[in-house]
mmCIF file of C-alpha atoms in Angstrom:
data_model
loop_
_atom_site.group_PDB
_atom_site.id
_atom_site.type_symbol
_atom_site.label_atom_id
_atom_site.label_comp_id
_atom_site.label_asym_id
_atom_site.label_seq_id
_atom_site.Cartn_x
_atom_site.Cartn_y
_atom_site.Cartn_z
ATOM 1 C CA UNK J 1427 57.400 -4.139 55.857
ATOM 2 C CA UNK J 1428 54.271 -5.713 56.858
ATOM 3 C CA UNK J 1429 54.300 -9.484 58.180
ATOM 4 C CA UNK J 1430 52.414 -11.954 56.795
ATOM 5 C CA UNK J 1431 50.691 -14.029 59.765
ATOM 6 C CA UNK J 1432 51.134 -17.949 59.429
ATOM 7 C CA UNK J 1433 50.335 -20.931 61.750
ATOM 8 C CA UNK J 1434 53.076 -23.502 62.263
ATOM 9 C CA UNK J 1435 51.735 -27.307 62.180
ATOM 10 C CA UNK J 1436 54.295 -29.547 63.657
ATOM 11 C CA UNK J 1437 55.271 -32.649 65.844
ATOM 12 C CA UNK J 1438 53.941 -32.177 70.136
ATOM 13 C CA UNK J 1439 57.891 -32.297 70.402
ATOM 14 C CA UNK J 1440 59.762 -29.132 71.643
ATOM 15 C CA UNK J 1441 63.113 -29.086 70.288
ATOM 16 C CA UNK J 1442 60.808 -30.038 66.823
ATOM 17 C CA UNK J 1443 58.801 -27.273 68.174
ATOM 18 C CA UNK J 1444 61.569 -24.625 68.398
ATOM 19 C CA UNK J 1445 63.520 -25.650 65.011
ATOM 20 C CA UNK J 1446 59.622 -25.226 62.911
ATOM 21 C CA UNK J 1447 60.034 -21.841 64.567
ATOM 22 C CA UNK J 1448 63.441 -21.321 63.908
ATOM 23 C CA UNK J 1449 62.726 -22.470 59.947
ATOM 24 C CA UNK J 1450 59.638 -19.576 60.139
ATOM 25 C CA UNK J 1451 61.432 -16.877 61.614
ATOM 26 C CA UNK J 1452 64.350 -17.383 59.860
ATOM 27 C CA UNK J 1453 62.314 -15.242 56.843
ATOM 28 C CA UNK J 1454 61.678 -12.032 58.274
ATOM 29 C CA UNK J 1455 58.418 -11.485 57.194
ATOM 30 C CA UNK J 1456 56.657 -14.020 58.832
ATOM 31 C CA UNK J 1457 54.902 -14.020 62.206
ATOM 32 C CA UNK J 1458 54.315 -16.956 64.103
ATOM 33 C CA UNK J 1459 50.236 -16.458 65.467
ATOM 34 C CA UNK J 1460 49.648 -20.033 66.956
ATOM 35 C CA UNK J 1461 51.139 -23.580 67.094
ATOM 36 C CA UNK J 1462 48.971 -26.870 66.776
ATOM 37 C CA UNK J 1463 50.405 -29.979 67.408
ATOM 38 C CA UNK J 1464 49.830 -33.421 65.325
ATOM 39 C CA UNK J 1465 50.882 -36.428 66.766
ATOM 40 C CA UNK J 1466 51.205 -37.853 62.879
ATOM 41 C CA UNK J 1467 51.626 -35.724 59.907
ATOM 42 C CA UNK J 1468 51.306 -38.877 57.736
ATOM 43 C CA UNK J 1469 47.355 -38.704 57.017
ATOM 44 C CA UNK J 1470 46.639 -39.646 53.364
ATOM 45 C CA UNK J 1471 43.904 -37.174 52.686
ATOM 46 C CA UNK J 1472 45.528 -33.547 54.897
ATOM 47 C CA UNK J 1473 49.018 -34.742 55.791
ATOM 48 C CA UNK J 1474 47.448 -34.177 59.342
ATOM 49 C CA UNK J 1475 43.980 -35.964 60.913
ATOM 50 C CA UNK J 1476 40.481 -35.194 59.324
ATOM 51 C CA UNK J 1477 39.623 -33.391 63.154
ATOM 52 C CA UNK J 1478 42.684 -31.327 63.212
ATOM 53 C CA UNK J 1479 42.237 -29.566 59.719
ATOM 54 C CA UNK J 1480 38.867 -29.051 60.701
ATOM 55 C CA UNK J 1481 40.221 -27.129 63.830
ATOM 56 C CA UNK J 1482 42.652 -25.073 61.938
ATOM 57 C CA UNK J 1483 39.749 -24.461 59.249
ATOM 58 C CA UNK J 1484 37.717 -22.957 61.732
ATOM 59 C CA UNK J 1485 40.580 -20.776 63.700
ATOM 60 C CA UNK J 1486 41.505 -19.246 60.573
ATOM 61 C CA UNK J 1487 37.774 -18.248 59.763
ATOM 62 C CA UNK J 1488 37.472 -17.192 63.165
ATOM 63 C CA UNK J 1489 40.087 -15.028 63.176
ATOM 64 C CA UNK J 1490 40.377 -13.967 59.466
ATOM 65 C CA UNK J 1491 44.140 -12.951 59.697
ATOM 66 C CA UNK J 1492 46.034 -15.954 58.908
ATOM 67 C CA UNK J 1493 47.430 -15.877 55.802
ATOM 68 C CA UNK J 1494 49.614 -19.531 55.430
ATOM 69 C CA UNK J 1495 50.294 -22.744 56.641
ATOM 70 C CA UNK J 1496 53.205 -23.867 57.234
ATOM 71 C CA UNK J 1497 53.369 -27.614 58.107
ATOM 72 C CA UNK J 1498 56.471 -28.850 59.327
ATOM 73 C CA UNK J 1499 56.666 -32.178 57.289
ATOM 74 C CA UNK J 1500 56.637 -33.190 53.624
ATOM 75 C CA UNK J 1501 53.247 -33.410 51.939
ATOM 76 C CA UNK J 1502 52.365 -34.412 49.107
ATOM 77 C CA UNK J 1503 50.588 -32.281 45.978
ATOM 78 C CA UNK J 1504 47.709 -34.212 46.806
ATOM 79 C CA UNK J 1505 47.405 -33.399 50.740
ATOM 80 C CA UNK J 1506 48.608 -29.580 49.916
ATOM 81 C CA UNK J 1507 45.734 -29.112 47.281
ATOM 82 C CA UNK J 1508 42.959 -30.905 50.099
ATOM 83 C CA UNK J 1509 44.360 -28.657 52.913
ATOM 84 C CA UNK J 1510 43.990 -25.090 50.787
ATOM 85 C CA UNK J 1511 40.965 -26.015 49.158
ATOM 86 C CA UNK J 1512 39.380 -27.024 52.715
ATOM 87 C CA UNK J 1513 41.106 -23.589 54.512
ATOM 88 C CA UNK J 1514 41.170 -21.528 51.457
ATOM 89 C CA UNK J 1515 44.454 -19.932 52.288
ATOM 90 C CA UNK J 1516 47.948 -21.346 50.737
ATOM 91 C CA UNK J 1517 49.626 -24.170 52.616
ATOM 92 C CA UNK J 1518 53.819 -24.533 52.237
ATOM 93 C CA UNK J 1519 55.382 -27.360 53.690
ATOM 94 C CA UNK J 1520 58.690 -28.187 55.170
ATOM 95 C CA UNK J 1521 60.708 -28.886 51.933
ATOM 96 C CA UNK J 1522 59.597 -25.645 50.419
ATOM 97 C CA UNK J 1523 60.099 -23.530 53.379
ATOM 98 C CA UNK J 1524 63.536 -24.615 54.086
ATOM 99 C CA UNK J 1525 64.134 -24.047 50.196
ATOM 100 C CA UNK J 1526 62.931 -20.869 50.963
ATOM 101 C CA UNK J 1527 65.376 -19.614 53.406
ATOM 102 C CA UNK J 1528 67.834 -20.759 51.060
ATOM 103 C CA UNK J 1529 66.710 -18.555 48.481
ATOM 104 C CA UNK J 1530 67.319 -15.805 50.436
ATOM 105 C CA UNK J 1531 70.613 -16.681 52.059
ATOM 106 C CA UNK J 1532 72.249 -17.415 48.544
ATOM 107 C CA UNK J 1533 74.982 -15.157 47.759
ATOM 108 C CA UNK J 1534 77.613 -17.028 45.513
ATOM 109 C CA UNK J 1535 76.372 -18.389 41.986
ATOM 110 C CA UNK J 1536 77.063 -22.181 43.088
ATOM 111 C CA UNK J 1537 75.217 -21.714 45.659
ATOM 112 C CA UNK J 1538 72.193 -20.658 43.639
ATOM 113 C CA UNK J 1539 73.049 -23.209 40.850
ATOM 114 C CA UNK J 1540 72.570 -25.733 43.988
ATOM 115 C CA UNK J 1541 69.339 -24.252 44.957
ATOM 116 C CA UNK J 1542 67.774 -24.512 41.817
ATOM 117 C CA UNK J 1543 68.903 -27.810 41.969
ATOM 118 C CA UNK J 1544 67.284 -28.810 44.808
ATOM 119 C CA UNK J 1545 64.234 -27.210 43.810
ATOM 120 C CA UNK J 1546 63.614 -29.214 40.355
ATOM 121 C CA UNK J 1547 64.103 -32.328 42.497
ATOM 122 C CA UNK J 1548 61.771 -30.831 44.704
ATOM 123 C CA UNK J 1549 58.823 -29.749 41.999
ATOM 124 C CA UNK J 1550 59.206 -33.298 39.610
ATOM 125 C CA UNK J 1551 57.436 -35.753 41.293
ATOM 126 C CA UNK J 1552 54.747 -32.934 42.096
ATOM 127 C CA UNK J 1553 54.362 -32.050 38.440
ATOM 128 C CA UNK J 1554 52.593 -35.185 37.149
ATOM 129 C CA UNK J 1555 50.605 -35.404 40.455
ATOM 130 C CA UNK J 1556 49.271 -31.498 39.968
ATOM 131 C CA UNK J 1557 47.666 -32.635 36.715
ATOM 132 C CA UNK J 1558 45.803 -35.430 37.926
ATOM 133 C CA UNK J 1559 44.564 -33.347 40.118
ATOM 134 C CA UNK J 1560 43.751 -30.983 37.449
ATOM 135 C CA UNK J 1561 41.920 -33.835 36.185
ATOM 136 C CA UNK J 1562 39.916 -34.964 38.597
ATOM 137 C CA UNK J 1563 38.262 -31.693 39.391
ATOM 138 C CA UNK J 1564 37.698 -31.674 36.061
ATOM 139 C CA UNK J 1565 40.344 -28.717 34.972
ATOM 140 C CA UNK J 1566 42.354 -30.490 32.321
ATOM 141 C CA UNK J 1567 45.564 -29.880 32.018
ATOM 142 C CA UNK J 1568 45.360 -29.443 28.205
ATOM 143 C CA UNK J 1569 47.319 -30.721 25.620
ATOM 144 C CA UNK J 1570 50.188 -29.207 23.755
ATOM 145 C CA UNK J 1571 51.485 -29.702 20.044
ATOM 146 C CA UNK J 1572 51.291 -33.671 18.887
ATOM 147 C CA UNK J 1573 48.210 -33.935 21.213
ATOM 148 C CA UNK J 1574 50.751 -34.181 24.323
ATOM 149 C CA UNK J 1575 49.649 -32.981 27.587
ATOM 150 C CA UNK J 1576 51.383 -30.065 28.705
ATOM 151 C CA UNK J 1577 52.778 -31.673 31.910
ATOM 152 C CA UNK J 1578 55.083 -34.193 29.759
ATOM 153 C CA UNK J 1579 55.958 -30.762 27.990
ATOM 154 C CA UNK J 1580 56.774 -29.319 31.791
ATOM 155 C CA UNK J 1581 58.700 -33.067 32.702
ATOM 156 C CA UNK J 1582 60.906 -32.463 30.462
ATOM 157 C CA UNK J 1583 61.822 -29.084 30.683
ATOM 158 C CA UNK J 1584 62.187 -29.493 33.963
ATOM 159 C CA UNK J 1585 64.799 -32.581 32.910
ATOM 160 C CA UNK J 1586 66.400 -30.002 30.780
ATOM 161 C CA UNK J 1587 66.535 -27.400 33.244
ATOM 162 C CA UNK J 1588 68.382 -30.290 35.983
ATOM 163 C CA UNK J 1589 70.777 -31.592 32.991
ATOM 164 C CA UNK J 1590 71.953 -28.374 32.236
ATOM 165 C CA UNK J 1591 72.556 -27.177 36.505
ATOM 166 C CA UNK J 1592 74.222 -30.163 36.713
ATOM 167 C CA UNK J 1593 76.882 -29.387 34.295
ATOM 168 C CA UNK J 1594 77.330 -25.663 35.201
ATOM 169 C CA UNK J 1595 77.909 -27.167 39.300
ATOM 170 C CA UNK J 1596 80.206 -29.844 37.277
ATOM 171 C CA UNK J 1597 81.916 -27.189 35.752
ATOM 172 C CA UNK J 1598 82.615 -25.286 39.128
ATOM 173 C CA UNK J 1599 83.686 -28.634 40.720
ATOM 174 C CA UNK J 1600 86.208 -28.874 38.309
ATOM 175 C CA UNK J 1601 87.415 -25.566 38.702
ATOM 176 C CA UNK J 1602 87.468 -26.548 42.792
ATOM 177 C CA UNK J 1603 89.141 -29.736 42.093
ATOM 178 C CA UNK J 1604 91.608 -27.921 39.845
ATOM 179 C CA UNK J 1605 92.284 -25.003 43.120
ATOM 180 C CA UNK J 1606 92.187 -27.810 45.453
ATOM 181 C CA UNK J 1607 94.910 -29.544 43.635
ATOM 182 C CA UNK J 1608 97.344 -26.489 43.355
ATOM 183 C CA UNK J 1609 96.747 -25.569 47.348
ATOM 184 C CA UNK J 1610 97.589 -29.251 48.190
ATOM 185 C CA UNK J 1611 101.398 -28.734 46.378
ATOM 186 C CA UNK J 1612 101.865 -25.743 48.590
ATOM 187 C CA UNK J 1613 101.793 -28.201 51.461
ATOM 188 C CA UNK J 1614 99.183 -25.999 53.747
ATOM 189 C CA UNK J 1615 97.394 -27.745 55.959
ATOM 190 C CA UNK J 1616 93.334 -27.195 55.583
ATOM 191 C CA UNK J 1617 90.959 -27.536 58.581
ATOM 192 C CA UNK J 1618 86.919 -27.415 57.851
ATOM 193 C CA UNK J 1619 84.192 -26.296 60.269
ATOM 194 C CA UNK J 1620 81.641 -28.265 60.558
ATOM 195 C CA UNK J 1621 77.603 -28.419 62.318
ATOM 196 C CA UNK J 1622 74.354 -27.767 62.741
ATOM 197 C CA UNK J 1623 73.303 -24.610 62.105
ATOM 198 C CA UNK J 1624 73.443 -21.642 63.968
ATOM 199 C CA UNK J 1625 76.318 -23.345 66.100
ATOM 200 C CA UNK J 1626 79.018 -20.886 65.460
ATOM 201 C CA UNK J 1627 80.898 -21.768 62.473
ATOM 202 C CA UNK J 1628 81.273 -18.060 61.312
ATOM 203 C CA UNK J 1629 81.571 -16.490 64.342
ATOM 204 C CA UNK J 1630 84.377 -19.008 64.812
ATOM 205 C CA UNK J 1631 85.715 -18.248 61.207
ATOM 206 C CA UNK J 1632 85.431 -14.629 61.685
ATOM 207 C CA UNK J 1633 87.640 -14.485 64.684
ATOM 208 C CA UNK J 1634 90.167 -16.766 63.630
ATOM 209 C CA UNK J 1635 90.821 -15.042 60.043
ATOM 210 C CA UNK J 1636 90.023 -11.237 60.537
ATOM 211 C CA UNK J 1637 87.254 -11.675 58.389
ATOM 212 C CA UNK J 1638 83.433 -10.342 58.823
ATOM 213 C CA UNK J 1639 80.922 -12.487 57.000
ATOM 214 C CA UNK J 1640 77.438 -12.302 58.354
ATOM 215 C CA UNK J 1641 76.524 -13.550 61.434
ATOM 216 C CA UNK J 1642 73.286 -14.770 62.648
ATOM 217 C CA UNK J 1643 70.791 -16.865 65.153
ATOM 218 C CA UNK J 1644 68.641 -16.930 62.140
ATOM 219 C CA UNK J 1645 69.154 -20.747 60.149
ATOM 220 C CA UNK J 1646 71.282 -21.213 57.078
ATOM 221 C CA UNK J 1647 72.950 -17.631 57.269
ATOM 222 C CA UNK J 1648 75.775 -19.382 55.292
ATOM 223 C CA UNK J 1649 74.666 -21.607 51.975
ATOM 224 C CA UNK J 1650 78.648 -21.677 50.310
ATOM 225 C CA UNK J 1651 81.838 -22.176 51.325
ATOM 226 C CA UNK J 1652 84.388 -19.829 52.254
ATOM 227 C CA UNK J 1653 88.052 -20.247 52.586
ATOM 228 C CA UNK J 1654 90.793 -18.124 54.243
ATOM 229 C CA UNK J 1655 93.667 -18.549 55.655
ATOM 230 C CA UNK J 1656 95.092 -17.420 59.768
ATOM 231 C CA UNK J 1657 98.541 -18.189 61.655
ATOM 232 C CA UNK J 1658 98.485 -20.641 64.415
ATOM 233 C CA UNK J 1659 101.499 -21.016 66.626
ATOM 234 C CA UNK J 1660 103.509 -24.162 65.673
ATOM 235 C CA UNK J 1661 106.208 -25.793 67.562
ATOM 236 C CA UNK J 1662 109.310 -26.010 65.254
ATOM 237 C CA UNK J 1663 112.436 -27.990 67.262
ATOM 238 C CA UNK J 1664 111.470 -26.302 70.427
ATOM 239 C CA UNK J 1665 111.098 -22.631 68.810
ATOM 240 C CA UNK J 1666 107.927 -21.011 68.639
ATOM 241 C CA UNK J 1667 106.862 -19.431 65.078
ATOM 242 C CA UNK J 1668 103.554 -18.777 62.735
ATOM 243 C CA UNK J 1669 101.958 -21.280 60.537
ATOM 244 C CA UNK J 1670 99.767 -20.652 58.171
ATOM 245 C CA UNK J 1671 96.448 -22.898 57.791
ATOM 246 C CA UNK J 1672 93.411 -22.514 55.478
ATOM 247 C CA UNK J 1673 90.330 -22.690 57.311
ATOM 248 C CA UNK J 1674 86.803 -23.469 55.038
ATOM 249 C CA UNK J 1675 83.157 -22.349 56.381
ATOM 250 C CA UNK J 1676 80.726 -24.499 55.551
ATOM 251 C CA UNK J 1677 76.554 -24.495 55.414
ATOM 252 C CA UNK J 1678 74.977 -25.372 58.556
ATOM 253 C CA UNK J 1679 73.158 -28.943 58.850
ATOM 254 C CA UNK J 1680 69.830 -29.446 60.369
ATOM 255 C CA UNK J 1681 67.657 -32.138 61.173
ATOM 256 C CA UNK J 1682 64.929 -33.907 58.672
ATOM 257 C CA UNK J 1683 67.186 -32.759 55.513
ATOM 258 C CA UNK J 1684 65.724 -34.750 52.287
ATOM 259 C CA UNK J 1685 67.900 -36.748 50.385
ATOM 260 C CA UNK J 1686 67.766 -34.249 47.813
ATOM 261 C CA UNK J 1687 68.834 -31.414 49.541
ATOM 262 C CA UNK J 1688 71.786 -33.077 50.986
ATOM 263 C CA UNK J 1689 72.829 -34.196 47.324
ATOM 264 C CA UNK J 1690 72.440 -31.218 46.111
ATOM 265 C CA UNK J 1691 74.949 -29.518 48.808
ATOM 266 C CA UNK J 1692 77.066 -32.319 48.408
ATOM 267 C CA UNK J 1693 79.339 -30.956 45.773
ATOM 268 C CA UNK J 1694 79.483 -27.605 47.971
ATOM 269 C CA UNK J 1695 80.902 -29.565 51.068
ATOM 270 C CA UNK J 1696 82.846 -32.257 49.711
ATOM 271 C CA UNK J 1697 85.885 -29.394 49.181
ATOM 272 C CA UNK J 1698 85.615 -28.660 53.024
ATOM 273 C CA UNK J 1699 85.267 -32.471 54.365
ATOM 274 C CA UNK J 1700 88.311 -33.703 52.338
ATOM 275 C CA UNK J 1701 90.066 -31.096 54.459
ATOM 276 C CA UNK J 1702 93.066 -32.228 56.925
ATOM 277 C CA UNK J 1703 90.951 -31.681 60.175
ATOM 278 C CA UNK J 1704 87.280 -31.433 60.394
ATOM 279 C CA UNK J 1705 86.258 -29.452 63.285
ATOM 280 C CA UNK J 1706 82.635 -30.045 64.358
ATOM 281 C CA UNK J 1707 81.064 -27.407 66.655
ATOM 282 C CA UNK J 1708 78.197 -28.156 68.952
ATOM 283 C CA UNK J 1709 76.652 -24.993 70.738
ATOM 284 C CA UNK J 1710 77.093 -26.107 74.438
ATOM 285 C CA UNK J 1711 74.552 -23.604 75.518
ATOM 286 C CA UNK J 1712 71.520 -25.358 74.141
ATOM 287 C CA UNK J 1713 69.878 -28.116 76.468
ATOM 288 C CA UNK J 1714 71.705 -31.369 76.744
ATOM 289 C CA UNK J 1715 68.575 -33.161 74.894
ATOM 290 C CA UNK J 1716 68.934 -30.735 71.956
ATOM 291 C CA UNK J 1717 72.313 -30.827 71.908
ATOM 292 C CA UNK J 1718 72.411 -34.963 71.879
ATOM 293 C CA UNK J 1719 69.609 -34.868 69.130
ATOM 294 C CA UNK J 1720 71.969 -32.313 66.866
ATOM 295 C CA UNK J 1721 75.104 -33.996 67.639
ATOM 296 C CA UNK J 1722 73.472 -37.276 66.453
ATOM 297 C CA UNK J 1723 71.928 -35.673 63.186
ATOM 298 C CA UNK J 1724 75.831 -34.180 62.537
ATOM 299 C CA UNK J 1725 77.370 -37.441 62.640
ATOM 300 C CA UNK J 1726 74.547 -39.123 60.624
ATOM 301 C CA UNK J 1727 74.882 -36.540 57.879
ATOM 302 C CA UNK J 1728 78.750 -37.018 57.998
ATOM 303 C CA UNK J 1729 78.739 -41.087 57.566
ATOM 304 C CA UNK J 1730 76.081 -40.445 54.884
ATOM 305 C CA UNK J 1731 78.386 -38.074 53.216
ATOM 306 C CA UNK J 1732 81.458 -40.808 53.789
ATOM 307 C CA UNK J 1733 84.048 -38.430 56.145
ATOM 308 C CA UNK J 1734 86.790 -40.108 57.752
ATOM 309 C CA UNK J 1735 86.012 -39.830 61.198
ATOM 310 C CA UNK J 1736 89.632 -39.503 62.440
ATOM 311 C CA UNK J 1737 90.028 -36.626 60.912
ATOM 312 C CA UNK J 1738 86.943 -35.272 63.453
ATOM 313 C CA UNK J 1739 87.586 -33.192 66.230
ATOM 314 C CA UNK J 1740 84.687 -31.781 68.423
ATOM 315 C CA UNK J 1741 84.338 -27.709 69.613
ATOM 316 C CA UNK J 1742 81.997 -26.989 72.029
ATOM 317 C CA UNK J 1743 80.970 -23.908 71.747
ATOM 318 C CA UNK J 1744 79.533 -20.817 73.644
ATOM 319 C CA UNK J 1745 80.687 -21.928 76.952
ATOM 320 C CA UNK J 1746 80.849 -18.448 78.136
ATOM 321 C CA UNK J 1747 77.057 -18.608 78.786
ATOM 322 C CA UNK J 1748 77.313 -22.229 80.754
ATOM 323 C CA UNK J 1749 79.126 -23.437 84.293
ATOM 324 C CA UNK J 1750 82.584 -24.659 83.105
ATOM 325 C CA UNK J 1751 81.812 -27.599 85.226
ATOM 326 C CA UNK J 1752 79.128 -28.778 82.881
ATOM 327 C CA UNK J 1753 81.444 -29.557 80.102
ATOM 328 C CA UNK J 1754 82.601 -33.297 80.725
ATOM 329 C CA UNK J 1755 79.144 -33.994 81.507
ATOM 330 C CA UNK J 1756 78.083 -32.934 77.845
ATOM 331 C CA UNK J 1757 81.068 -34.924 76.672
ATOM 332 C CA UNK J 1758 79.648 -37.807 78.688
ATOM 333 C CA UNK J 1759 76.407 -37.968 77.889
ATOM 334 C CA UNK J 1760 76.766 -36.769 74.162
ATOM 335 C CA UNK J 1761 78.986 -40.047 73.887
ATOM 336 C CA UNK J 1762 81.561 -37.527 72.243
ATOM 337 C CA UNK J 1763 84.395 -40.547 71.558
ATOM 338 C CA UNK J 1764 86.726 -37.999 69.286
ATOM 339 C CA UNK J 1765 88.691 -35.192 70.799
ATOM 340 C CA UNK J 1766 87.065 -32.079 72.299
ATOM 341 C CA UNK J 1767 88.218 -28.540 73.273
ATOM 342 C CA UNK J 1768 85.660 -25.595 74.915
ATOM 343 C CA UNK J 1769 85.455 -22.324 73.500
ATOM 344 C CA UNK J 1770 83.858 -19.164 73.279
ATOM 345 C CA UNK J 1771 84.555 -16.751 70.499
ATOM 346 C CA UNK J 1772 82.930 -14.251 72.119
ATOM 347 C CA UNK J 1773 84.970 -13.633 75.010
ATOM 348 C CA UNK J 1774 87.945 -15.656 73.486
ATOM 349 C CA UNK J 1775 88.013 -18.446 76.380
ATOM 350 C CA UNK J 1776 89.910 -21.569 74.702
ATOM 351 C CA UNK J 1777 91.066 -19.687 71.506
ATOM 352 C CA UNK J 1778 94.747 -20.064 72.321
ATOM 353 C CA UNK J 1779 94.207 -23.878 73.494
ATOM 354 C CA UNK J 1780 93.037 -24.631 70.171
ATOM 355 C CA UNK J 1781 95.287 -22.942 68.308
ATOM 356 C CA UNK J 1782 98.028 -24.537 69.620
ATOM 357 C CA UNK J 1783 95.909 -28.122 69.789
ATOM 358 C CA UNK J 1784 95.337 -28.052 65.990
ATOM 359 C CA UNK J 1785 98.871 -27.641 65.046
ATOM 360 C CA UNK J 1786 100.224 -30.632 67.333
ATOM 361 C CA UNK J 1787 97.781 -32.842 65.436
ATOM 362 C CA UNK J 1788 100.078 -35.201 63.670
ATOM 363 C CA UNK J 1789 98.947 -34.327 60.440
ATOM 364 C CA UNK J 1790 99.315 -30.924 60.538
ATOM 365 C CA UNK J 1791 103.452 -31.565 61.805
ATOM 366 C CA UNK J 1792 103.491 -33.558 58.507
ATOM 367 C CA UNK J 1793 102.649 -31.174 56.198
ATOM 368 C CA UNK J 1794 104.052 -28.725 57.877
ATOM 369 C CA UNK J 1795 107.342 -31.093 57.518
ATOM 370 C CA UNK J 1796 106.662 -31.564 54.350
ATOM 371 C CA UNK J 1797 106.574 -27.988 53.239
ATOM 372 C CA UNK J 1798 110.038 -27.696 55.228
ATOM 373 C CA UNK J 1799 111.668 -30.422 53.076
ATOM 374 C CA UNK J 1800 110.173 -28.741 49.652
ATOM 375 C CA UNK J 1801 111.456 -25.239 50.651
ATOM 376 C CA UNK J 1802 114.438 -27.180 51.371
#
């Protein structure tokens, strides 16, 4: 497959640096030829400064292989129409790429339902601004039937189009809400995993449940939930025996995430942050700077999305590839306040310690006391 060579416009930043990379070569096809930096990507006219579009203009003439742009901010219709028609080559900012990846890491059908979501809310407030640009360069838009222009034709198809993915990802809420209900008689205890992405969720998930969904350094290798169920030991009046928990994967989070997008996954997570335990994993083998900034854009996302925070429990993860000694000074300087345990699924360092940690979690003894009493 041949790549398609882009240039990545971003923040002088480097974990912002890495991520924009991470976004880009999360879709195979791209190549990465050069990086400029932009202070501020909040320019009215390019997004970027008047001098450095002028500098990518003439690199991409100069070396006549670049074939997109990829900014890593939102931009406007306005400042993506000014950039191609001053480069001449197609320009995709951050909002689109990211809903790119998604498109390609979509498997289950409300996962898709929630892309398409995302990307009305995405294209609306672009549609109206399009035409006047139409307009002003003197392409009308053109009118359909009733002498209406054809973008109040588009607006509201593209109402129609969000009305009717709203009810289908209703419809599968209900249907969640309806298997969430019967699973909570049974008594079973649930425990979500949680975190930014690529921070080994389904590695984690994979080892604890036998299972073997795809793993990945790329972003956003998992866009749905999935729950399974795996025996932890549980104490039982002194006598050690199996317990059964249901454990729920969930899409990664990342940093910058519109509104939108976050809304639009909302329906997807809510089933796995009502759970019993919410375990969030950090990668502890990522620099302590880039670990702080992710831990603080988890636990944003997670008071925006309203989860009780004493349900949280924090995995560090990965710490096969760090000194052992390192970990209470990530715990210190992360300002980790909820409970932590250090893992590695690769070499299985910590699996045992938090198997047996999760089930003398109070809550956990209750339902599993619970269940006991309704068997009874």
């Amino acid at each position: 497959m041949k790549s398609s060579k882009v240039i990545l416009v971003t923040y002088p930043d480097d974990f912002i640096i890495n991520e924009g990379k991470q976004l880009i070569l999360s879709i195979p096809e791209y190549e990465i030829v050069k990086v400029f930096t932009q202070k501020y990507l909040n320019h009215s006219k390019y997004g970027m400064g008047s001098g450095k579009a002028e500098e990518i203009e003439k690199f991409v003439k100069e070396t006549n292989e670049i074939e997109e742009i990829i900014v890593d901010e939102h931009l406007s219709s306005k400042q993506i129409y000014n950039l191609e028609k001053l480069i001449g080559i197609p320009v995709k900012d951050r909002e689109r790429l990211i809903l790119d990846i998604f498109y390609t890491r979509a498997t289950t059908v409300e996962a898709k339902l929630q892309i398409q979501l995302a990307e009305i809310e995405y294209e609306m407030p672009r549609v109206r601004e399009h035409a006047k640009l139409l307009s002003n360069s003197n392409e009308r838009a053109g009118k359909g039937g009733m002498g209406e222009y054809i973008v109040d034709v588009q607006f509201r198809d593209l109402k129609r189009q969000m009305s009717f993915i709203k009810e289908k990802i209703n419809d599968a809420k209900i249907k969640r809400n309806i298997y969430q209900h019967q699973r909570q008689k049974t008594g079973i205890p649930v425990v979500s995993l949680v975190g930014y992405t690529s921070s080994g969720k389904t590695t984690l998930f994979n080892l604890l449940t036998n299972e073997y969904k795809e793993t990945s350094s790329n972003l956003f290798t998992t866009l749905s939930t999935t729950t399974r169920s795996f025996k932890v030991p549980h104490n039982n009046k002194n006598k050690e025996r199996e317990g059964g928990v249901l454990i729920v994967d969930t899409v990664g989070f990342i940093s910058r995430l519109p509104t939108y997008m976050i809304d639009a996954f909302k329906s997807t997570l809510e089933e796995s942050l009502g759970a019993d335990l919410i375990l969030l994993l950090i990668d502890s083998a990522e620099k302590i700077e880039d670990m702080r900034i992710k831990y603080s854009n988890c636990m944003d996302i997670l008071e925006e999305l309203n989860v009780d925070k004493s349900k949280l429990f924090t995995i560090l993860t990965k710490v096969d590839k760090i000194d052992t000694r390192m970990i209470n000074e990530i715990v210190e300087k992360l300002e980790i306040n909820s409970d932590v345990i250090a893992i590695s699924s690769d070499t299985g360092y910590g699996i045992h310690k938090l198997k047996t940690l999760l089930m003398r979690k109070q809550f956990l003894e209750n339902k599993y006391n619970e269940n006991t009493n309704i068997k009874k």
